[in-house]
Coordinates of N, CA and C in Angstrom, one line a residue:
X14 N 100.5 78.2 63.2 CA 101.0 77.9 61.9 C 101.2 79.2 61.2
X15 N 102.1 79.2 60.3 CA 102.4 80.4 59.5 C 101.5 80.7 58.3
X16 N 101.6 81.8 57.7 CA 101.0 82.1 56.5 C 101.8 81.4 55.4
X17 N 101.2 80.6 54.6 CA 101.8 79.9 53.5 C 101.6 80.7 52.2
X18 N 102.6 81.4 51.7 CA 102.4 82.4 50.7 C 103.0 81.9 49.4
X19 N 102.3 82.2 48.3 CA 102.7 82.0 46.9 C 102.5 83.3 46.2
X20 N 103.6 83.9 45.8 CA 103.5 85.3 45.2 C 104.4 85.4 44.0
X21 N 104.1 85.0 42.8 CA 102.9 84.2 42.4 C 103.3 82.7 42.4
X22 N 102.3 81.8 42.3 CA 102.6 80.4 42.2 C 102.9 80.1 40.7
X23 N 103.6 79.0 40.5 CA 103.7 78.5 39.1 C 102.4 77.9 38.6
X24 N 101.7 77.3 39.6 CA 100.4 76.7 39.3 C 99.5 76.8 40.5
X25 N 98.2 77.2 40.3 CA 97.2 77.3 41.3 C 95.9 76.7 40.8
X26 N 95.4 75.6 41.3 CA 94.3 75.0 40.8 C 93.4 74.4 41.9
X27 N 92.1 74.2 41.5 CA 91.2 73.4 42.3 C 91.1 72.0 41.7
X28 N 91.0 71.0 42.5 CA 90.9 69.6 41.9 C 90.2 68.7 42.9
X29 N 90.0 67.5 42.4 CA 89.3 66.5 43.3 C 90.0 65.2 43.1
X30 N 89.9 64.4 44.2 CA 90.5 63.1 44.2 C 89.3 62.1 44.6
X31 N 89.2 61.0 44.0 CA 88.2 60.0 44.3 C 87.2 59.9 43.2
X32 N 86.2 59.0 43.5 CA 85.1 58.8 42.5 C 84.0 59.7 42.7
X33 N 83.3 60.1 41.6 CA 82.1 60.9 41.7 C 81.2 60.4 42.8
X34 N 80.7 61.3 43.7 CA 79.9 60.9 44.8 C 80.7 60.7 46.0
X35 N 82.0 60.5 45.9 CA 82.9 60.3 47.1 C 84.2 61.0 46.8
X36 N 84.1 62.2 46.4 CA 85.4 63.0 46.0 C 85.8 63.9 47.2
X37 N 87.1 64.1 47.3 CA 87.6 65.1 48.2 C 88.2 66.2 47.3
X38 N 87.9 67.5 47.7 CA 88.2 68.6 46.9 C 89.4 69.4 47.6
X39 N 90.3 69.9 46.7 CA 91.5 70.6 47.2 C 91.7 71.9 46.4
X40 N 92.4 72.8 47.0 CA 93.1 73.9 46.4 C 94.6 73.5 46.4
X41 N 95.3 73.7 45.3 CA 96.7 73.3 45.3 C 97.5 74.4 44.7
X42 N 98.6 74.8 45.4 CA 99.5 75.8 44.8 C 100.9 75.1 44.7
X43 N 101.6 75.5 43.7 CA 103.0 75.0 43.5 C 103.9 76.0 43.0
X44 N 105.1 76.0 43.6 CA 106.2 76.8 43.1 C 107.4 75.9 43.2
X45 N 108.1 75.6 42.1 CA 109.2 74.6 42.1 C 108.8 73.3 42.7
X46 N 109.5 72.8 43.6 CA 109.2 71.5 44.3 C 108.3 71.7 45.5
X47 N 108.0 72.9 45.8 CA 107.1 73.2 47.0 C 105.6 73.1 46.5
X48 N 104.8 72.3 47.1 CA 103.4 72.1 46.8 C 102.6 72.2 48.1
X49 N 101.5 72.9 48.1 CA 100.6 73.0 49.2 C 99.2 72.7 48.8
X50 N 98.6 71.7 49.5 CA 97.2 71.3 49.2 C 96.4 71.5 50.4
X51 N 95.3 72.2 50.3 CA 94.4 72.4 51.4 C 93.0 71.8 51.0
X52 N 92.3 71.2 51.9 CA 91.0 70.5 51.6 C 89.9 71.5 51.8
X53 N 88.9 71.3 51.0 CA 87.7 72.2 51.2 C 86.5 71.4 50.6
X54 N 85.3 72.0 50.8 CA 84.1 71.3 50.4 C 83.7 71.7 49.0
X55 N 83.0 70.9 48.3 CA 82.6 71.1 46.9 C 81.9 72.5 46.8
X56 N 81.0 72.9 47.7 CA 80.3 74.1 47.6 C 81.3 75.3 47.7
X57 N 82.4 75.1 48.5 CA 83.4 76.2 48.6 C 84.2 76.4 47.3
X58 N 84.4 75.3 46.6 CA 85.1 75.4 45.3 C 84.2 76.2 44.3
X59 N 82.9 75.9 44.3 CA 81.9 76.6 43.5 C 81.8 78.1 43.8
X60 N 81.7 78.4 45.1 CA 81.6 79.8 45.5 C 82.9 80.5 45.2
X61 N 84.0 80.0 45.4 CA 85.3 80.6 45.1 C 85.3 81.0 43.6
X62 N 85.0 80.0 42.8 CA 85.1 80.2 41.3 C 84.1 81.3 40.9
X63 N 82.9 81.2 41.4 CA 81.8 82.2 41.1 C 82.2 83.6 41.5
X64 N 82.7 83.7 42.8 CA 83.1 85.0 43.3 C 84.3 85.6 42.6
X65 N 85.2 84.7 42.2 CA 86.4 85.2 41.4 C 85.9 85.8 40.1
X66 N 85.0 85.1 39.4 CA 84.4 85.7 38.1 C 83.7 87.0 38.4
X67 N 83.0 87.1 39.4 CA 82.3 88.4 39.8 C 83.3 89.5 40.1
X68 N 84.3 89.2 40.8 CA 85.4 90.2 41.2 C 86.0 90.7 39.9
X69 N 86.4 89.8 39.0 CA 87.1 90.2 37.8 C 86.2 91.0 36.9
X70 N 84.9 90.6 36.8 CA 84.0 91.3 36.0 C 83.8 92.7 36.5
X71 N 83.7 92.9 37.8 CA 83.6 94.2 38.5 C 84.8 95.1 38.3
X72 N 86.0 94.5 38.4 CA 87.2 95.3 38.2 C 87.2 95.8 36.7
X73 N 86.9 94.9 35.8 CA 86.8 95.3 34.4 C 85.8 96.4 34.1
X74 N 84.6 96.2 34.7 CA 83.6 97.2 34.6 C 84.0 98.6 35.2
X75 N 84.5 98.6 36.4 CA 84.9 99.8 37.0 C 86.0 100.5 36.3
X76 N 86.9 99.8 35.7 CA 88.0 100.4 35.0 C 87.6 100.9 33.6
X77 N 86.4 100.6 33.2 CA 86.0 101.0 31.8 C 86.7 100.2 30.8
X78 N 87.1 99.0 31.2 CA 87.8 98.1 30.2 C 89.3 98.3 30.1
X79 N 89.8 99.2 31.0 CA 91.2 99.5 31.0 C 92.1 98.5 31.8
X80 N 91.5 97.9 32.8 CA 92.2 97.0 33.7 C 92.7 95.8 32.9
X81 N 93.9 95.2 33.3 CA 94.4 94.0 32.6 C 93.7 92.7 33.0
X82 N 92.4 92.7 32.7 CA 91.5 91.6 33.0 C 90.9 91.0 31.8
X83 N 91.3 89.8 31.4 CA 90.7 89.2 30.2 C 89.2 88.9 30.4
X84 N 88.4 89.0 29.4 CA 87.0 88.7 29.5 C 86.8 87.2 29.5
X85 N 87.8 86.4 29.0 CA 87.7 85.0 29.0 C 89.1 84.4 29.3
X86 N 89.1 83.1 29.6 CA 90.4 82.5 29.9 C 91.3 82.4 28.7
X87 N 92.5 83.0 28.8 CA 93.5 82.8 27.7 C 93.8 81.3 27.5
X88 N 93.7 80.8 26.3 CA 93.9 79.4 26.0 C 95.2 78.8 26.5
X89 N 96.3 79.6 26.5 CA 97.6 79.1 27.0 C 97.6 78.9 28.5
X90 N 96.6 79.4 29.2 CA 96.5 79.2 30.7 C 95.6 78.1 31.1
X91 N 94.9 77.5 30.2 CA 94.0 76.3 30.5 C 94.9 75.2 31.1
X92 N 94.4 74.6 32.2 CA 95.1 73.6 32.9 C 94.1 72.5 33.3
X93 N 94.1 71.4 32.6 CA 93.3 70.3 32.8 C 94.0 69.1 33.4
X94 N 95.2 69.3 33.9 CA 96.1 68.3 34.4 C 95.6 67.9 35.8
X95 N 96.0 66.7 36.2 CA 95.6 66.2 37.6 C 96.4 67.0 38.6
X96 N 95.9 66.9 39.9 CA 96.6 67.5 41.0 C 98.0 66.9 41.1
X97 N 99.0 67.6 41.6 CA 100.3 67.1 41.8 C 100.2 66.1 42.9
X98 N 100.9 64.9 42.7 CA 100.9 63.8 43.7 C 102.1 63.8 44.5
X99 N 102.1 63.3 45.7 CA 100.9 62.9 46.4 C 100.2 64.1 47.0
X100 N 98.9 64.0 47.1 CA 98.1 65.1 47.7 C 98.1 64.9 49.2
X101 N 98.8 65.8 49.8 CA 98.9 65.8 51.3 C 98.3 67.0 51.9
X102 N 97.1 66.9 52.5 CA 96.4 68.0 53.0 C 97.1 68.7 54.2
X103 N 97.3 70.0 54.0 CA 97.9 70.8 55.0 C 96.9 71.1 56.1
X104 N 95.7 71.5 55.7 CA 94.6 71.8 56.6 C 93.3 71.9 55.8
X105 N 92.2 71.9 56.6 CA 90.8 72.1 56.0 C 90.5 73.6 56.0
X106 N 89.9 74.0 54.9 CA 89.6 75.4 54.7 C 88.3 75.8 55.4
X107 N 88.3 76.8 56.2 CA 87.0 77.3 56.8 C 86.6 78.6 56.0
X108 N 87.3 79.7 56.3 CA 87.0 81.0 55.8 C 87.9 81.3 54.6
X109 N 87.3 81.9 53.6 CA 88.1 82.4 52.4 C 87.8 83.8 52.2
X110 N 88.8 84.5 51.6 CA 88.7 85.9 51.3 C 89.3 86.2 49.9
X111 N 88.7 87.1 49.2 CA 89.2 87.5 47.9 C 89.4 89.0 47.9
X112 N 90.4 89.5 47.2 CA 90.6 90.9 47.0 C 91.3 91.2 45.7
X113 N 91.2 92.4 45.2 CA 91.9 92.9 44.0 C 92.9 93.9 44.6
X114 N 94.2 93.7 44.2 CA 95.2 94.6 44.6 C 95.5 95.5 43.4
X115 N 95.0 96.8 43.5 CA 95.1 97.7 42.3 C 96.5 98.1 42.1
X116 N 97.4 98.1 43.1 CA 98.8 98.5 42.9 C 99.5 97.5 42.0
X117 N 99.3 96.2 42.3 CA 100.0 95.2 41.6 C 99.2 94.6 40.5
X118 N 97.9 95.0 40.4 CA 96.9 94.4 39.5 C 96.9 92.9 39.6
X119 N 96.7 92.4 40.8 CA 96.6 91.0 41.1 C 95.4 90.7 41.9
X120 N 95.0 89.4 41.8 CA 94.0 88.9 42.7 C 94.7 88.2 43.9
X121 N 94.2 88.5 45.1 CA 94.7 87.9 46.3 C 93.6 87.0 46.8
X122 N 94.0 85.7 47.0 CA 93.1 84.7 47.6 C 93.6 84.2 48.9
X123 N 92.8 84.2 49.9 CA 93.2 83.7 51.2 C 92.3 82.6 51.6
X124 N 92.8 81.5 52.0 CA 92.1 80.3 52.5 C 92.6 80.1 53.9
X125 N 91.7 80.3 54.9 CA 92.1 80.1 56.3 C 91.6 78.8 56.9
X126 N 92.5 78.2 57.7 CA 92.1 77.0 58.3 C 90.9 77.1 59.1
X127 N 90.0 76.0 59.1 CA 88.8 76.0 59.8 C 89.2 75.9 61.3
X128 N 88.5 76.5 62.2 CA 88.7 76.5 63.6 C 87.4 76.1 64.3
X129 N 87.6 75.7 65.5 CA 86.4 75.3 66.3 C 85.5 76.5 66.6
X130 N 86.2 77.7 66.7 CA 85.4 78.9 67.0 C 85.4 79.8 65.7
X131 N 85.0 79.1 64.6 CA 84.9 79.8 63.3 C 84.1 81.1 63.3
X132 N 83.0 81.0 64.0 CA 82.2 82.2 64.1 C 82.8 83.4 64.8
X133 N 83.8 83.1 65.6 CA 84.5 84.2 66.4 C 85.6 84.9 65.6
X134 N 86.1 84.2 64.6 CA 87.2 84.7 63.8 C 86.8 85.7 62.7
X135 N 87.6 86.7 62.5 CA 87.3 87.7 61.4 C 88.3 87.4 60.3
X136 N 87.8 87.5 59.0 CA 88.6 87.3 57.9 C 89.7 88.3 57.9
X137 N 90.9 87.9 57.6 CA 92.1 88.8 57.6 C 92.7 89.0 59.0
X138 N 92.0 88.5 60.0 CA 92.6 88.7 61.4 C 93.8 87.8 61.5
X139 N 94.9 88.3 61.9 CA 96.1 87.5 62.1 C 96.0 86.7 63.4
X140 N 96.2 85.4 63.3 CA 96.2 84.6 64.5 C 97.3 83.5 64.2
X141 N 98.4 83.6 64.9 CA 99.5 82.7 64.5 C 99.2 81.2 64.7
X142 N 98.1 80.9 65.4 CA 97.7 79.5 65.6 C 96.9 79.0 64.4
X143 N 96.5 79.9 63.5 CA 95.6 79.5 62.4 C 96.4 79.6 61.1
X144 N 96.4 78.5 60.4 CA 97.2 78.5 59.1 C 96.3 79.2 58.0
X145 N 97.1 79.9 57.1 CA 96.5 80.6 56.0 C 97.3 80.3 54.8
X146 N 96.6 80.0 53.7 CA 97.2 79.9 52.4 C 96.8 81.2 51.7
X147 N 97.9 81.9 51.3 CA 97.7 83.2 50.6 C 98.3 83.1 49.2
X148 N 97.5 83.3 48.2 CA 98.0 83.2 46.8 C 97.7 84.5 46.1
X149 N 98.7 85.0 45.4 CA 98.6 86.2 44.5 C 98.8 85.8 43.1
X150 N 97.7 86.0 42.3 CA 97.8 85.6 40.9 C 97.3 86.8 40.0
X151 N 97.6 86.7 38.7 CA 97.1 87.7 37.7 C 95.7 87.4 37.5
X152 N 95.0 88.4 36.9 CA 93.6 88.3 36.5 C 93.4 87.1 35.5
X153 N 94.4 87.0 34.6 CA 94.3 85.9 33.6 C 94.4 84.5 34.3
X154 N 95.3 84.4 35.3 CA 95.4 83.2 36.0 C 94.1 82.9 36.8
X155 N 93.5 84.0 37.4 CA 92.2 83.8 38.1 C 91.1 83.4 37.2
X156 N 91.0 83.9 36.0 CA 90.0 83.4 35.0 C 90.2 81.9 34.8
X157 N 91.5 81.5 34.5 CA 91.8 80.1 34.3 C 91.4 79.2 35.5
X158 N 91.7 79.7 36.7 CA 91.4 79.0 37.9 C 89.9 78.8 38.0
X159 N 89.1 79.8 37.8 CA 87.7 79.7 38.0 C 87.1 78.8 36.9
X160 N 87.6 78.9 35.7 CA 87.0 78.0 34.7 C 87.3 76.5 35.0
X161 N 88.5 76.2 35.4 CA 88.9 74.8 35.8 C 88.0 74.4 37.0
X162 N 87.9 75.2 38.0 CA 87.2 74.9 39.2 C 85.8 74.5 38.9
X163 N 85.1 75.2 38.0 CA 83.7 74.9 37.7 C 83.6 73.6 36.9
X164 N 84.6 73.3 36.1 CA 84.7 72.0 35.4 C 84.8 70.9 36.4
X165 N 85.7 71.1 37.4 CA 85.9 70.0 38.4 C 84.6 69.7 39.1
X166 N 83.9 70.7 39.5 CA 82.7 70.5 40.2 C 81.6 69.9 39.3
X167 N 81.6 70.3 38.1 CA 80.6 69.7 37.2 C 80.9 68.3 36.8
X168 N 82.1 67.8 37.0 CA 82.5 66.5 36.6 C 82.0 65.4 37.6
X169 N 81.2 65.8 38.5 CA 80.7 64.8 39.5 C 79.7 63.9 39.0
X170 N 78.8 63.4 39.8 CA 77.7 62.5 39.4 C 76.8 63.2 38.5
X171 N 76.4 62.4 37.4 CA 75.4 63.0 36.5 C 74.1 63.2 37.2
X172 N 73.3 64.2 36.7 CA 72.0 64.5 37.3 C 70.9 63.5 36.8
X173 N 69.9 63.2 37.6 CA 68.8 62.4 37.2 C 68.0 63.2 36.2
X174 N 67.6 62.6 35.1 CA 66.9 63.3 34.0 C 65.5 63.8 34.4
X175 N 65.0 63.2 35.5 CA 63.6 63.6 35.9 C 63.6 64.7 37.0
X176 N 64.5 64.5 38.0 CA 64.4 65.5 39.1 C 65.7 66.4 39.2
X177 N 66.7 66.1 38.5 CA 67.9 66.9 38.5 C 68.9 66.7 39.6
X178 N 68.5 65.8 40.6 CA 69.4 65.5 41.7 C 70.5 64.6 41.3
X179 N 71.6 64.6 41.9 CA 72.7 63.7 41.5 C 72.3 62.2 41.6
X180 N 72.7 61.5 40.6 CA 72.5 60.0 40.7 C 73.6 59.4 41.5
X181 N 73.2 58.5 42.4 CA 74.1 57.8 43.3 C 74.5 56.4 42.8
X182 N 75.7 56.0 43.0 CA 76.1 54.7 42.5 C 75.4 53.6 43.2
X183 N 74.9 53.8 44.4 CA 74.1 52.8 45.2 C 72.6 52.8 44.9
X184 N 72.2 53.7 44.0 CA 70.8 53.8 43.6 C 70.4 55.2 43.9
X185 N 69.2 55.5 43.4 CA 68.7 56.9 43.5 C 67.2 56.8 43.7
X186 N 66.7 57.4 44.7 CA 65.3 57.5 45.0 C 64.8 58.8 44.5
X187 N 64.2 58.8 43.3 CA 63.8 60.0 42.6 C 62.4 60.4 43.2
X188 N 62.3 61.7 43.7 CA 61.1 62.2 44.2 C 60.0 62.2 43.1
X189 N 60.3 62.3 41.9 CA 59.3 62.4 40.8 C 58.8 61.0 40.5
X190 N 59.5 59.9 40.9 CA 59.0 58.6 40.8 C 58.1 58.1 41.9
X191 N 58.1 59.0 43.0 CA 57.3 58.6 44.2 C 56.1 59.5 44.3
X192 N 55.6 60.0 43.2 CA 54.4 60.8 43.3 C 54.5 62.2 43.5
X193 N 55.7 62.7 43.8 CA 56.0 64.1 44.0 C 56.4 64.7 42.7
X194 N 55.6 65.7 42.3 CA 55.9 66.3 41.0 C 56.3 67.8 41.2
X195 N 56.5 68.3 42.4 CA 56.9 69.7 42.7 C 58.1 70.1 41.9

């Protein structure tokens, strides 16, 4: 499969489909009528958002505040809309990579298809049999992406007020109600 490239996309977001506790998570890029959706795990969405924030903060710090990196999401870039429908998964994400391109002052995000030999593959290694979604976005778009991604993850099941674990629609066995106070 080829590299699916968006440089830049009109829209790049993380989103979820389904009910809390049974959601499927996606990265979705769109330019015109072309839409690409790739599936990933909830923890991958969280890690991507957190690492994006860290990358942007580091670029800003190293530049002494001169890099075109906003400290917060510009309000005009906030995107709380649903994923573009229909959501048709191109592939499941295994490895992800982030980079700052100082020449273009853009963030580069790569999401590589999961493979059976995931531990053998190196990030950035070109393999024509493995699909890759590559997105180049501005620092402001990256801030907006990260903010939305963390909201999507947080919109899941509410936590138990006693133990903090997610409440399940089929019931919740709270360790604090079973004599465990750890």
